[in-house]
Every structure is written in structure tokens, then in C-alpha cells.
């Protein structure tokens, strides 16, 4: 048996006591004589003289000692073997029990591990299904955004066409009125909504990509869990009676890339946490998209109603202006007729004055040939002169009035032409606003279509 080793404390104390004793003086190094065992006992023949019959034989007591030593050694060997056998049996029983207990604990640990793996596998599968469903819902909202963006092209074309059509109005109807201001406001609103929908569409695409990435990460983790569950389930089913077990000496080691239970749990927990965070972000984005589509469609329809109201009001103003112009045109035409009659009457009156003028002037002319003293400025002469002067003034007044009437007629004709031209302008404006613009605006999409449901 091995000698028990001294404890560290005792060895330290012994070392201290030895250190305190004085060191012996060194002796010179010389070769010592070899020790010899001499038989010098009473029965020894060492002192006899060398004779020829002497041989090296054992003495009887040496023979007995030798046998006794063998007996003792055999007995000690048997006792030691018996003790070793008992210890071996006890050790075998202990190791067998320990192996069975360890195997049971290992099997239980594998069972617990299977439960843990199954738990995380179920959680991952749930998150994968929820994230996949959420991505599908987000894809639906993304399609709504695309349909809404396409539907908004129609209002944009309508507003642009209305502005271009109204550029064909004639002066003085080519004014920056309320309709134009509302159309410009509608056009700006459409552009802003288009930019908003494009940004939201890009955000939805990015969120879907992130959802798919996290879904793929969770699927890889879930796939590893499924494979691990299959491996651990097979390992749990192994027993001492299994026929497909064998030695694998090189497996009793830890791989460099192995994880700890804490990092293993944290890995799946972090994957699930990030997936749930992205799912929540996707839910919030879907709600945001719903609100954006609702608000933008309502804003567009509200602005469309404002533009239609401005068009209706403008058309009413144009109709009223056209009605008044037509009324004044009728009045002007009537006055033109009266003025033409007046001019004809004045011309006739002037013509009628020519005969009395001829009579009066002929009388004066003939009386100018009276001889000598008969050429008297009598009453008849004075009246004839007064008659000529009166007729001259009357004709001058009539001609002046005729000129005034003719100028008035010319002014009335100019007014008639202006009124007719203005009526044509108003008719053209009414045609553009009512027949072109308002008719085109009947194609404006509904709220349901602007919200992306169609």
C-alpha cells in the first residue's frame, strides 16, 4: 500500500524545525566500503578452516524461516486478494448503482431538455405564424396603397385638364377667379398626397422585407429546434438494451462553438422579441396606412366638392351676366330701330324743307329784279328774308340733329357688336366651365376607390 502523504501544514512545520538546527559539517567525499552480511553466529562455520567438503547450504532454521516467510506472504496475499475482491465487488456495485443513477439523471435531463426545446419550438412556431399572417395583412394594405395611388392619377388628370381648358377662355373672362384658385389648391393637394402615399408605400415594402427577414430567422431557429428535438428524443430513448449504441470516445469534449443554457435561451428569446417588435411595428404601420387612406380620400372628395361648388357658382355668374347682356342687346337693337326711324324722319323733314326754301329764295330772287324805287324793303321783302333765315336755321338744326342721330346710331351699332361679342365670350366660358370641365369632373373617383378598396 502507498504511504500516506504528509499534509502541507506538517511539512511546512518540519521544514521550519530543520531550518533551525545547525547544519552538520561536510565530510570529504570518499568511496565507502561495500557492506557484507557475515554469518558470525554460534552455528556459523565462518571461523573454520577451508576444507574440501564444505558447501554453501541453508541452515535448518534458515529453511524454516524461508518457508515461514512464504507462508506469511501467501497468507497476506490471500487476505489482500480477498480484501481486494470485496472492494472490487463493492466498487462494482457502487459504480453500477452510480451508473444507473447517472443514466436516470441524464435521461431526466434529456426529458427536461425536450420539454424546453418543445416549449421554445411552440413559441417560435406561434411567432412565425403570427408574423406570416401580419405580413399578409400588411401586403393587403400595400395593395390598397398602390390602388389608391393609381386612382389619384384620375383627379390629377382632371385638375390639369380643367386648368388647360380654362386657358382657352377669351378676354375679359380670362380671370384668376375662385375656380382657378380651388383647382390650383386641388392640384397641390393631389401632389402632396401622391408624395405621402409613395413614402408610405416604400415604408410598407421595407417593413414587409424586415418581417420576412425575422420570419426567416425564426424559421431557422425553429428548424434547429425541430432537428434538436428529434436528436434528443432519440437520445432519450437509448437504453442499455438498445442495439444501435456503440463507443464514440472522441465525443467526450466540448465544442468551441457550443452555447451555454443562458445564451441558448437568450438566442431564442431575442429572436422572438425582435419578431414581436416588428409585428407590433407592422400593426402600427397598417393602422397608419388605414388612417392615411381614409384622411386623403376624404380630403380629396372635400376639395372636389369645393371645386364643383366654385364651378357651379361661376357658371351661375356667367349665366346671369349673359342674361343681362342679352337683355341690353335687345334693348340696344330696339333703340337702333328707333334711331333708324328717327334718322329717316329727319332726312324726310330736311327734304321737305327744301321746297319752301326754294319758294322763298325764288321769290327773293325774282323781287330783286324790281326796277328803281320799286326795289323797296317792304313788309313782304322782310318776311321773305325772315322766312329764308328761319328755314336755313331749321334745316341747320335738323342736319345737326341728323348728325347726332347718325352718331348715336353708330354708337348703338358699336354697342351691339360689343354686346354680341361679349355674349359669345360668355357662351364660350359657359361651354368650357360647364360642358367641358364640369362634365369631365363627373369621372372623379369615389371615396371607396380613393381609399384603395377598388
Short mmCIF file of C-alpha atoms in Angstrom, two decimals:
data_model
loop_
_atom_site.label_atom_id
_atom_site.label_comp_id
_atom_site.label_asym_id
_atom_site.label_seq_id
_atom_site.Cartn_x
_atom_site.Cartn_y
_atom_site.Cartn_z
CA UNK A 1 0.00 0.00 0.00
CA UNK A 2 1.13 3.55 -0.73
CA UNK A 3 2.33 5.54 2.23
CA UNK A 4 0.06 8.41 3.15
CA UNK A 5 1.45 11.71 2.05
CA UNK A 6 2.21 14.28 4.67
CA UNK A 7 -0.16 17.21 4.88
CA UNK A 8 1.14 20.54 3.64
CA UNK A 9 0.99 22.11 7.13
CA UNK A 10 3.04 19.36 8.77
CA UNK A 11 5.59 19.50 6.02
CA UNK A 12 5.89 23.24 6.48
CA UNK A 13 6.44 22.84 10.26
CA UNK A 14 9.06 20.11 9.70
CA UNK A 15 10.80 22.33 7.25
CA UNK A 16 10.92 25.17 9.80
CA UNK A 17 12.36 22.88 12.58
CA UNK A 18 15.03 21.56 10.26
CA UNK A 19 15.93 25.05 9.26
CA UNK A 20 16.57 25.97 12.91
CA UNK A 21 19.07 23.03 13.60
CA UNK A 22 22.74 23.66 12.78
CA UNK A 23 23.88 22.11 9.59
CA UNK A 24 26.42 19.25 10.01
CA UNK A 25 29.90 19.80 8.78
CA UNK A 26 30.59 18.35 5.43
CA UNK A 27 32.83 15.28 5.19
CA UNK A 28 35.21 14.73 2.37
CA UNK A 29 33.76 12.71 -0.44
CA UNK A 30 35.42 9.23 -0.35
CA UNK A 31 34.42 5.79 -1.52
CA UNK A 32 32.79 3.78 1.26
CA UNK A 33 33.37 0.03 1.59
CA UNK A 34 30.60 -2.31 0.50
CA UNK A 35 28.60 -3.80 3.33
CA UNK A 36 28.76 -7.59 3.59
CA UNK A 37 26.48 -9.90 5.56
CA UNK A 38 28.62 -12.30 7.54
CA UNK A 39 27.45 -15.45 9.29
CA UNK A 40 29.08 -14.99 12.70
CA UNK A 41 26.58 -16.80 14.86
CA UNK A 42 27.37 -19.77 17.16
CA UNK A 43 26.45 -22.20 14.37
CA UNK A 44 28.44 -20.41 11.76
CA UNK A 45 31.32 -22.14 10.11
CA UNK A 46 32.95 -18.88 9.21
CA UNK A 47 35.67 -19.46 11.75
CA UNK A 48 36.53 -22.99 10.48
CA UNK A 49 39.31 -23.52 8.14
CA UNK A 50 38.52 -24.01 4.48
CA UNK A 51 38.11 -27.71 3.82
CA UNK A 52 37.19 -29.57 0.70
CA UNK A 53 33.81 -30.97 1.86
CA UNK A 54 32.37 -27.58 2.88
CA UNK A 55 29.49 -26.25 0.59
CA UNK A 56 27.14 -23.20 0.79
CA UNK A 57 23.96 -24.79 2.20
CA UNK A 58 20.99 -23.35 4.14
CA UNK A 59 20.81 -23.99 7.76
CA UNK A 60 17.65 -25.61 9.13
CA UNK A 61 16.44 -22.51 10.83
CA UNK A 62 17.03 -20.59 7.61
CA UNK A 63 14.98 -23.15 5.79
CA UNK A 64 12.18 -22.77 8.33
CA UNK A 65 12.43 -19.01 8.12
CA UNK A 66 12.23 -19.19 4.37
CA UNK A 67 9.11 -21.38 4.47
CA UNK A 68 7.52 -19.24 7.16
CA UNK A 69 8.13 -16.22 5.02
CA UNK A 70 6.48 -17.92 2.09
CA UNK A 71 3.51 -18.95 4.26
CA UNK A 72 3.18 -15.47 5.59
CA UNK A 73 3.46 -13.98 2.13
CA UNK A 74 0.87 -16.40 0.73
CA UNK A 75 -1.49 -15.73 3.62
CA UNK A 76 -1.04 -11.99 3.24
CA UNK A 77 -1.58 -12.31 -0.49
CA UNK A 78 -4.80 -14.25 0.03
CA UNK A 79 -6.03 -11.78 2.59
CA UNK A 80 -5.14 -8.91 0.30
CA UNK A 81 -6.82 -10.66 -2.64
CA UNK A 82 -9.92 -11.33 -0.54
CA UNK A 83 -9.97 -7.72 0.59
CA UNK A 84 -9.41 -6.57 -2.98
CA UNK A 85 -12.19 -8.88 -4.13
CA UNK A 86 -14.57 -7.42 -1.59
CA UNK A 87 -13.55 -3.94 -2.54
CA UNK A 88 -13.92 -4.80 -6.21
CA UNK A 89 -17.38 -6.22 -5.61
CA UNK A 90 -18.36 -3.21 -3.56
CA UNK A 91 -16.86 -0.88 -6.17
CA UNK A 92 -18.68 -2.74 -8.94
CA UNK A 93 -21.96 -2.45 -7.07
CA UNK A 94 -21.32 1.21 -6.32
CA UNK A 95 -20.32 2.04 -9.88
CA UNK A 96 -23.25 0.07 -11.25
CA UNK A 97 -25.64 1.93 -8.98
CA UNK A 98 -23.91 5.21 -9.75
CA UNK A 99 -24.04 4.50 -13.48
CA UNK A 100 -27.73 3.64 -13.28
CA UNK A 101 -28.45 6.75 -11.20
CA UNK A 102 -26.39 8.93 -13.53
CA UNK A 103 -28.13 7.43 -16.54
CA UNK A 104 -31.51 8.10 -14.93
CA UNK A 105 -30.50 11.68 -14.18
CA UNK A 106 -29.19 12.07 -17.71
CA UNK A 107 -32.42 10.65 -19.12
CA UNK A 108 -34.40 13.00 -16.90
CA UNK A 109 -32.20 15.90 -18.03
CA UNK A 110 -32.81 14.91 -21.64
CA UNK A 111 -36.54 14.77 -20.91
CA UNK A 112 -36.42 18.23 -19.36
CA UNK A 113 -34.41 19.42 -22.31
CA UNK A 114 -37.02 18.01 -24.64
CA UNK A 115 -39.69 19.98 -22.79
CA UNK A 116 -37.62 23.16 -23.05
CA UNK A 117 -36.95 22.63 -26.73
CA UNK A 118 -40.62 21.83 -27.36
CA UNK A 119 -41.68 24.95 -25.45
CA UNK A 120 -39.43 27.23 -27.49
CA UNK A 121 -40.39 25.39 -30.67
CA UNK A 122 -44.08 26.07 -29.98
CA UNK A 123 -43.34 29.71 -29.19
CA UNK A 124 -41.31 30.10 -32.36
CA UNK A 125 -43.99 28.41 -34.44
CA UNK A 126 -46.62 30.74 -33.00
CA UNK A 127 -44.49 33.80 -33.72
CA UNK A 128 -43.78 32.56 -37.26
CA UNK A 129 -47.49 32.04 -37.97
CA UNK A 130 -48.42 35.42 -36.46
CA UNK A 131 -45.65 37.22 -38.35
CA UNK A 132 -46.61 35.49 -41.58
CA UNK A 133 -50.26 36.45 -41.09
CA UNK A 134 -49.26 40.02 -40.22
CA UNK A 135 -47.08 40.23 -43.33
CA UNK A 136 -50.07 39.09 -45.39
CA UNK A 137 -52.27 41.80 -43.85
CA UNK A 138 -49.57 44.38 -44.49
CA UNK A 139 -49.34 43.19 -48.11
CA UNK A 140 -53.10 43.80 -48.40
CA UNK A 141 -52.64 47.34 -47.12
CA UNK A 142 -49.74 47.79 -49.53
CA UNK A 143 -52.00 46.79 -52.42
CA UNK A 144 -54.55 49.33 -51.17
CA UNK A 145 -51.84 51.98 -51.30
CA UNK A 146 -50.96 51.00 -54.86
CA UNK A 147 -54.63 51.10 -55.95
CA UNK A 148 -55.13 54.45 -54.22
CA UNK A 149 -52.01 55.85 -55.89
CA UNK A 150 -53.31 54.71 -59.28
CA UNK A 151 -56.78 56.12 -58.55
CA UNK A 152 -55.32 59.53 -57.66
CA UNK A 153 -53.95 59.81 -61.20
CA UNK A 154 -57.53 60.44 -62.41
CA UNK A 155 -58.09 63.56 -60.22
CA UNK A 156 -54.64 64.79 -61.23
CA UNK A 157 -55.50 64.46 -64.94
CA UNK A 158 -58.92 66.08 -64.38
CA UNK A 159 -57.50 69.07 -62.49
CA UNK A 160 -54.72 69.56 -65.05
CA UNK A 161 -57.19 69.29 -67.94
CA UNK A 162 -59.55 71.80 -66.27
CA UNK A 163 -56.76 74.34 -65.92
CA UNK A 164 -55.69 73.85 -69.54
CA UNK A 165 -59.28 74.12 -70.81
CA UNK A 166 -59.87 77.32 -68.87
CA UNK A 167 -56.77 78.81 -70.52
CA UNK A 168 -58.87 78.87 -73.72
CA UNK A 169 -61.27 81.40 -72.23
CA UNK A 170 -61.33 84.72 -74.06
CA UNK A 171 -60.77 88.18 -72.66
CA UNK A 172 -62.13 89.56 -70.41
CA UNK A 173 -63.29 86.21 -68.97
CA UNK A 174 -59.70 85.00 -68.67
CA UNK A 175 -59.57 85.93 -64.99
CA UNK A 176 -57.96 84.34 -61.94
CA UNK A 177 -61.26 83.54 -60.27
CA UNK A 178 -62.26 81.34 -57.35
CA UNK A 179 -62.46 78.29 -59.62
CA UNK A 180 -58.84 78.64 -60.66
CA UNK A 181 -57.70 79.09 -57.07
CA UNK A 182 -59.59 75.98 -55.98
CA UNK A 183 -58.19 74.00 -58.92
CA UNK A 184 -54.64 75.03 -58.04
CA UNK A 185 -55.30 74.08 -54.44
CA UNK A 186 -56.66 70.70 -55.59
CA UNK A 187 -53.59 70.13 -57.77
CA UNK A 188 -51.23 70.91 -54.88
CA UNK A 189 -53.23 68.62 -52.57
CA UNK A 190 -53.00 65.77 -55.09
CA UNK A 191 -49.23 66.20 -55.42
CA UNK A 192 -48.78 66.18 -51.64
CA UNK A 193 -50.95 63.08 -51.29
CA UNK A 194 -49.02 61.32 -54.05
CA UNK A 195 -45.73 62.03 -52.27
CA UNK A 196 -47.20 60.83 -48.97
CA UNK A 197 -48.53 57.61 -50.49
CA UNK A 198 -45.22 56.92 -52.24
CA UNK A 199 -43.30 57.34 -48.97
CA UNK A 200 -45.80 55.15 -47.13
CA UNK A 201 -45.63 52.56 -49.90
CA UNK A 202 -41.84 52.44 -49.59
CA UNK A 203 -42.14 52.16 -45.81
CA UNK A 204 -44.60 49.27 -46.16
CA UNK A 205 -42.23 47.49 -48.56
CA UNK A 206 -39.33 47.89 -46.15
CA UNK A 207 -41.44 46.64 -43.23
CA UNK A 208 -42.52 43.58 -45.24
CA UNK A 209 -38.89 42.83 -46.04
CA UNK A 210 -37.96 43.16 -42.35
CA UNK A 211 -40.88 40.91 -41.40
CA UNK A 212 -39.73 38.26 -43.87
CA UNK A 213 -36.14 38.51 -42.61
CA UNK A 214 -37.21 37.99 -38.99
CA UNK A 215 -39.60 35.24 -40.05
CA UNK A 216 -36.70 33.51 -41.81
CA UNK A 217 -34.53 33.87 -38.68
CA UNK A 218 -37.29 32.38 -36.53
CA UNK A 219 -37.85 29.60 -39.08
CA UNK A 220 -34.16 28.69 -38.99
CA UNK A 221 -34.27 28.68 -35.19
CA UNK A 222 -37.48 26.62 -35.31
CA UNK A 223 -35.89 24.20 -37.80
CA UNK A 224 -32.89 23.80 -35.49
CA UNK A 225 -35.25 23.17 -32.60
CA UNK A 226 -37.11 20.51 -34.60
CA UNK A 227 -33.87 18.75 -35.50
CA UNK A 228 -32.60 19.08 -31.93
CA UNK A 229 -35.88 17.70 -30.58
CA UNK A 230 -35.60 14.69 -32.89
CA UNK A 231 -31.98 14.09 -31.81
CA UNK A 232 -32.68 14.49 -28.09
CA UNK A 233 -35.82 12.37 -28.35
CA UNK A 234 -33.74 9.59 -29.95
CA UNK A 235 -31.09 10.04 -27.25
CA UNK A 236 -33.71 9.82 -24.50
CA UNK A 237 -34.96 6.53 -25.92
CA UNK A 238 -31.49 4.96 -25.79
CA UNK A 239 -31.08 2.36 -23.00
CA UNK A 240 -28.71 -0.42 -22.04
CA UNK A 241 -30.85 -2.79 -24.06
CA UNK A 242 -30.58 -0.70 -27.25
CA UNK A 243 -28.91 -2.43 -30.16
CA UNK A 244 -27.80 0.68 -32.05
CA UNK A 245 -25.36 2.00 -29.47
CA UNK A 246 -21.57 1.96 -29.75
CA UNK A 247 -18.41 3.57 -28.46
CA UNK A 248 -17.62 7.15 -29.52
CA UNK A 249 -14.55 8.09 -27.46
CA UNK A 250 -13.94 11.41 -29.20
CA UNK A 251 -17.32 12.86 -28.21
CA UNK A 252 -16.38 13.44 -24.55
CA UNK A 253 -15.38 17.04 -25.13
CA UNK A 254 -16.97 20.46 -25.52
CA UNK A 255 -17.03 22.04 -28.95
CA UNK A 256 -15.57 25.51 -29.25
CA UNK A 257 -18.80 26.85 -30.75
CA UNK A 258 -21.12 25.36 -28.15
CA UNK A 259 -23.54 27.66 -26.35
CA UNK A 260 -24.48 27.80 -22.70
CA UNK A 261 -28.04 27.28 -21.49
CA UNK A 262 -28.22 31.01 -20.83
CA UNK A 263 -27.05 32.00 -24.31
CA UNK A 264 -29.25 29.28 -25.83
CA UNK A 265 -32.33 30.68 -24.07
CA UNK A 266 -31.33 34.27 -24.82
CA UNK A 267 -30.89 33.48 -28.52
CA UNK A 268 -34.45 32.23 -28.99
CA UNK A 269 -35.84 34.85 -26.62
CA UNK A 270 -34.16 37.63 -28.59
CA UNK A 271 -35.41 36.20 -31.89
CA UNK A 272 -38.97 36.07 -30.58
CA UNK A 273 -38.69 39.52 -29.00
CA UNK A 274 -37.43 41.12 -32.20
CA UNK A 275 -40.08 39.34 -34.26
CA UNK A 276 -42.81 40.55 -31.90
CA UNK A 277 -41.43 44.08 -32.04
CA UNK A 278 -41.51 44.03 -35.83
CA UNK A 279 -45.00 42.55 -35.74
CA UNK A 280 -46.09 45.43 -33.49
CA UNK A 281 -44.42 47.91 -35.85
CA UNK A 282 -46.26 46.27 -38.75
CA UNK A 283 -49.59 46.53 -36.91
CA UNK A 284 -48.97 50.21 -36.20
CA UNK A 285 -48.00 50.78 -39.84
CA UNK A 286 -51.21 49.11 -41.02
CA UNK A 287 -53.23 51.39 -38.75
CA UNK A 288 -51.27 54.37 -40.08
CA UNK A 289 -51.95 53.32 -43.67
CA UNK A 290 -55.64 52.95 -42.91
CA UNK A 291 -55.78 56.43 -41.39
CA UNK A 292 -53.77 57.94 -44.25
CA UNK A 293 -56.03 56.42 -46.91
CA UNK A 294 -59.15 57.49 -45.03
CA UNK A 295 -57.93 61.06 -44.50
CA UNK A 296 -56.54 61.52 -48.01
CA UNK A 297 -59.68 60.20 -49.69
CA UNK A 298 -61.84 62.47 -47.53
CA UNK A 299 -59.60 65.46 -48.26
CA UNK A 300 -59.73 64.80 -52.00
CA UNK A 301 -63.51 64.45 -52.06
CA UNK A 302 -63.87 67.57 -49.90
CA UNK A 303 -61.66 69.55 -52.25
CA UNK A 304 -63.51 68.10 -55.23
CA UNK A 305 -66.78 69.35 -53.73
CA UNK A 306 -65.22 72.79 -53.20
CA UNK A 307 -64.10 72.92 -56.84
CA UNK A 308 -67.51 71.77 -58.07
CA UNK A 309 -69.20 74.40 -55.92
CA UNK A 310 -66.87 77.08 -57.30
CA UNK A 311 -67.66 75.91 -60.85
CA UNK A 312 -71.40 75.99 -60.18
CA UNK A 313 -71.15 79.46 -58.69
CA UNK A 314 -69.06 80.68 -61.61
CA UNK A 315 -71.45 79.20 -64.15
CA UNK A 316 -74.33 80.91 -62.39
CA UNK A 317 -72.47 84.23 -62.56
CA UNK A 318 -71.79 83.66 -66.25
CA UNK A 319 -75.43 82.83 -66.93
CA UNK A 320 -76.55 85.95 -65.10
CA UNK A 321 -74.03 88.09 -66.98
CA UNK A 322 -75.10 86.55 -70.28
CA UNK A 323 -78.77 87.14 -69.46
CA UNK A 324 -78.11 90.80 -68.69
CA UNK A 325 -76.05 91.21 -71.84
CA UNK A 326 -78.81 89.67 -73.93
CA UNK A 327 -81.32 91.96 -72.23
CA UNK A 328 -79.25 95.03 -73.07
CA UNK A 329 -78.68 93.69 -76.56
CA UNK A 330 -82.43 93.50 -77.12
CA UNK A 331 -82.81 96.99 -75.72
CA UNK A 332 -79.99 98.24 -77.94
CA UNK A 333 -81.46 96.60 -81.02
CA UNK A 334 -84.80 98.18 -80.25
CA UNK A 335 -83.16 101.55 -79.79
CA UNK A 336 -81.27 101.07 -83.05
CA UNK A 337 -84.57 100.55 -84.80
CA UNK A 338 -86.00 103.68 -83.25
CA UNK A 339 -82.90 105.64 -84.14
CA UNK A 340 -83.04 104.49 -87.75
CA UNK A 341 -86.65 105.62 -87.90
CA UNK A 342 -85.72 108.98 -86.41
CA UNK A 343 -82.94 109.43 -88.95
CA UNK A 344 -85.32 108.61 -91.78
CA UNK A 345 -87.84 111.12 -90.42
CA UNK A 346 -85.17 113.80 -90.06
CA UNK A 347 -83.98 113.23 -93.60
CA UNK A 348 -87.53 113.48 -94.85
CA UNK A 349 -88.17 116.64 -92.86
CA UNK A 350 -84.97 118.19 -94.20
CA UNK A 351 -86.02 117.21 -97.68
CA UNK A 352 -89.45 118.68 -97.06
CA UNK A 353 -87.84 121.99 -96.09
CA UNK A 354 -86.11 122.28 -99.44
CA UNK A 355 -89.32 123.22 -101.35
CA UNK A 356 -90.32 126.10 -99.03
CA UNK A 357 -86.67 127.25 -99.20
CA UNK A 358 -86.83 127.20 -102.99
CA UNK A 359 -90.09 129.12 -102.97
CA UNK A 360 -88.78 131.76 -100.58
CA UNK A 361 -85.43 132.11 -102.36
CA UNK A 362 -87.14 132.22 -105.78
CA UNK A 363 -89.42 134.97 -104.54
CA UNK A 364 -86.50 136.96 -103.24
CA UNK A 365 -84.61 136.35 -106.43
CA UNK A 366 -87.47 137.45 -108.65
CA UNK A 367 -88.20 140.54 -106.49
CA UNK A 368 -84.56 141.52 -106.79
CA UNK A 369 -85.35 142.48 -110.38
CA UNK A 370 -87.87 145.11 -109.41
CA UNK A 371 -86.98 148.43 -111.12
CA UNK A 372 -85.73 151.59 -109.42
CA UNK A 373 -87.68 152.72 -106.49
CA UNK A 374 -89.85 149.65 -106.65
CA UNK A 375 -86.92 147.74 -105.14
CA UNK A 376 -88.41 148.54 -101.76
CA UNK A 377 -87.63 146.80 -98.44
CA UNK A 378 -91.31 146.36 -97.80
CA UNK A 379 -93.07 144.02 -95.44
CA UNK A 380 -93.17 141.24 -97.97
CA UNK A 381 -89.43 141.58 -98.54
CA UNK A 382 -88.73 141.45 -94.83
CA UNK A 383 -90.94 138.43 -94.37
CA UNK A 384 -89.31 136.62 -97.26
CA UNK A 385 -85.89 137.31 -95.77
CA UNK A 386 -87.13 136.12 -92.36
CA UNK A 387 -88.65 133.03 -93.93
CA UNK A 388 -85.35 132.14 -95.66
CA UNK A 389 -83.41 132.71 -92.47
CA UNK A 390 -85.91 130.64 -90.48
CA UNK A 391 -85.81 127.83 -93.00
CA UNK A 392 -82.00 127.97 -93.03
CA UNK A 393 -81.86 127.71 -89.24
CA UNK A 394 -84.40 124.88 -89.25
CA UNK A 395 -82.50 122.94 -91.87
CA UNK A 396 -79.23 123.50 -89.98
CA UNK A 397 -80.84 122.33 -86.74
CA UNK A 398 -82.31 119.31 -88.48
CA UNK A 399 -78.99 118.43 -90.09
CA UNK A 400 -77.23 118.80 -86.75
CA UNK A 401 -79.78 116.55 -85.14
CA UNK A 402 -79.42 114.16 -88.07
CA UNK A 403 -75.68 114.03 -87.49
CA UNK A 404 -76.25 113.43 -83.79
CA UNK A 405 -78.75 110.69 -84.57
CA UNK A 406 -76.41 109.07 -87.04
CA UNK A 407 -73.57 109.21 -84.45
CA UNK A 408 -75.91 107.76 -81.84
CA UNK A 409 -76.85 105.01 -84.29
CA UNK A 410 -73.19 104.31 -84.90
CA UNK A 411 -72.58 104.14 -81.14
CA UNK A 412 -75.54 101.83 -80.78
CA UNK A 413 -74.16 99.61 -83.53
CA UNK A 414 -70.79 99.51 -81.77
CA UNK A 415 -72.55 98.68 -78.52
CA UNK A 416 -74.50 95.95 -80.28
CA UNK A 417 -71.30 94.47 -81.66
CA UNK A 418 -69.63 94.63 -78.23
CA UNK A 419 -72.65 93.06 -76.60
CA UNK A 420 -72.81 90.29 -79.18
CA UNK A 421 -69.07 89.66 -78.83
CA UNK A 422 -69.36 89.63 -75.03
CA UNK A 423 -72.31 87.26 -75.23
CA UNK A 424 -70.19 84.98 -77.42
CA UNK A 425 -67.37 85.19 -74.86
CA UNK A 426 -69.79 84.31 -72.06
CA UNK A 427 -71.22 81.46 -74.13
CA UNK A 428 -67.69 80.13 -74.70
CA UNK A 429 -66.87 80.44 -70.98
CA UNK A 430 -70.07 78.64 -70.04
CA UNK A 431 -69.27 75.90 -72.55
CA UNK A 432 -65.74 75.48 -71.16
CA UNK A 433 -66.74 75.52 -67.49
CA UNK A 434 -69.98 73.57 -67.76
CA UNK A 435 -69.77 71.37 -70.82
CA UNK A 436 -66.05 70.61 -70.67
CA UNK A 437 -64.77 70.99 -67.11
CA UNK A 438 -67.82 70.05 -65.05
CA UNK A 439 -68.68 67.20 -67.39
CA UNK A 440 -65.11 65.90 -67.10
CA UNK A 441 -65.29 66.13 -63.32
CA UNK A 442 -68.12 63.59 -63.27
CA UNK A 443 -65.38 60.95 -63.74
CA UNK A 444 -63.89 61.86 -60.35
CA UNK A 445 -63.26 58.64 -58.33
CA UNK A 446 -65.41 57.81 -55.33
CA UNK A 447 -64.16 57.77 -51.75
CA UNK A 448 -64.26 53.98 -51.84
CA UNK A 449 -61.91 53.92 -54.83
CA UNK A 450 -59.65 56.67 -53.49
CA UNK A 451 -59.28 54.65 -50.27
CA UNK A 452 -57.83 51.76 -52.29
CA UNK A 453 -60.73 49.32 -51.92
CA UNK A 454 -61.20 49.01 -55.69
#
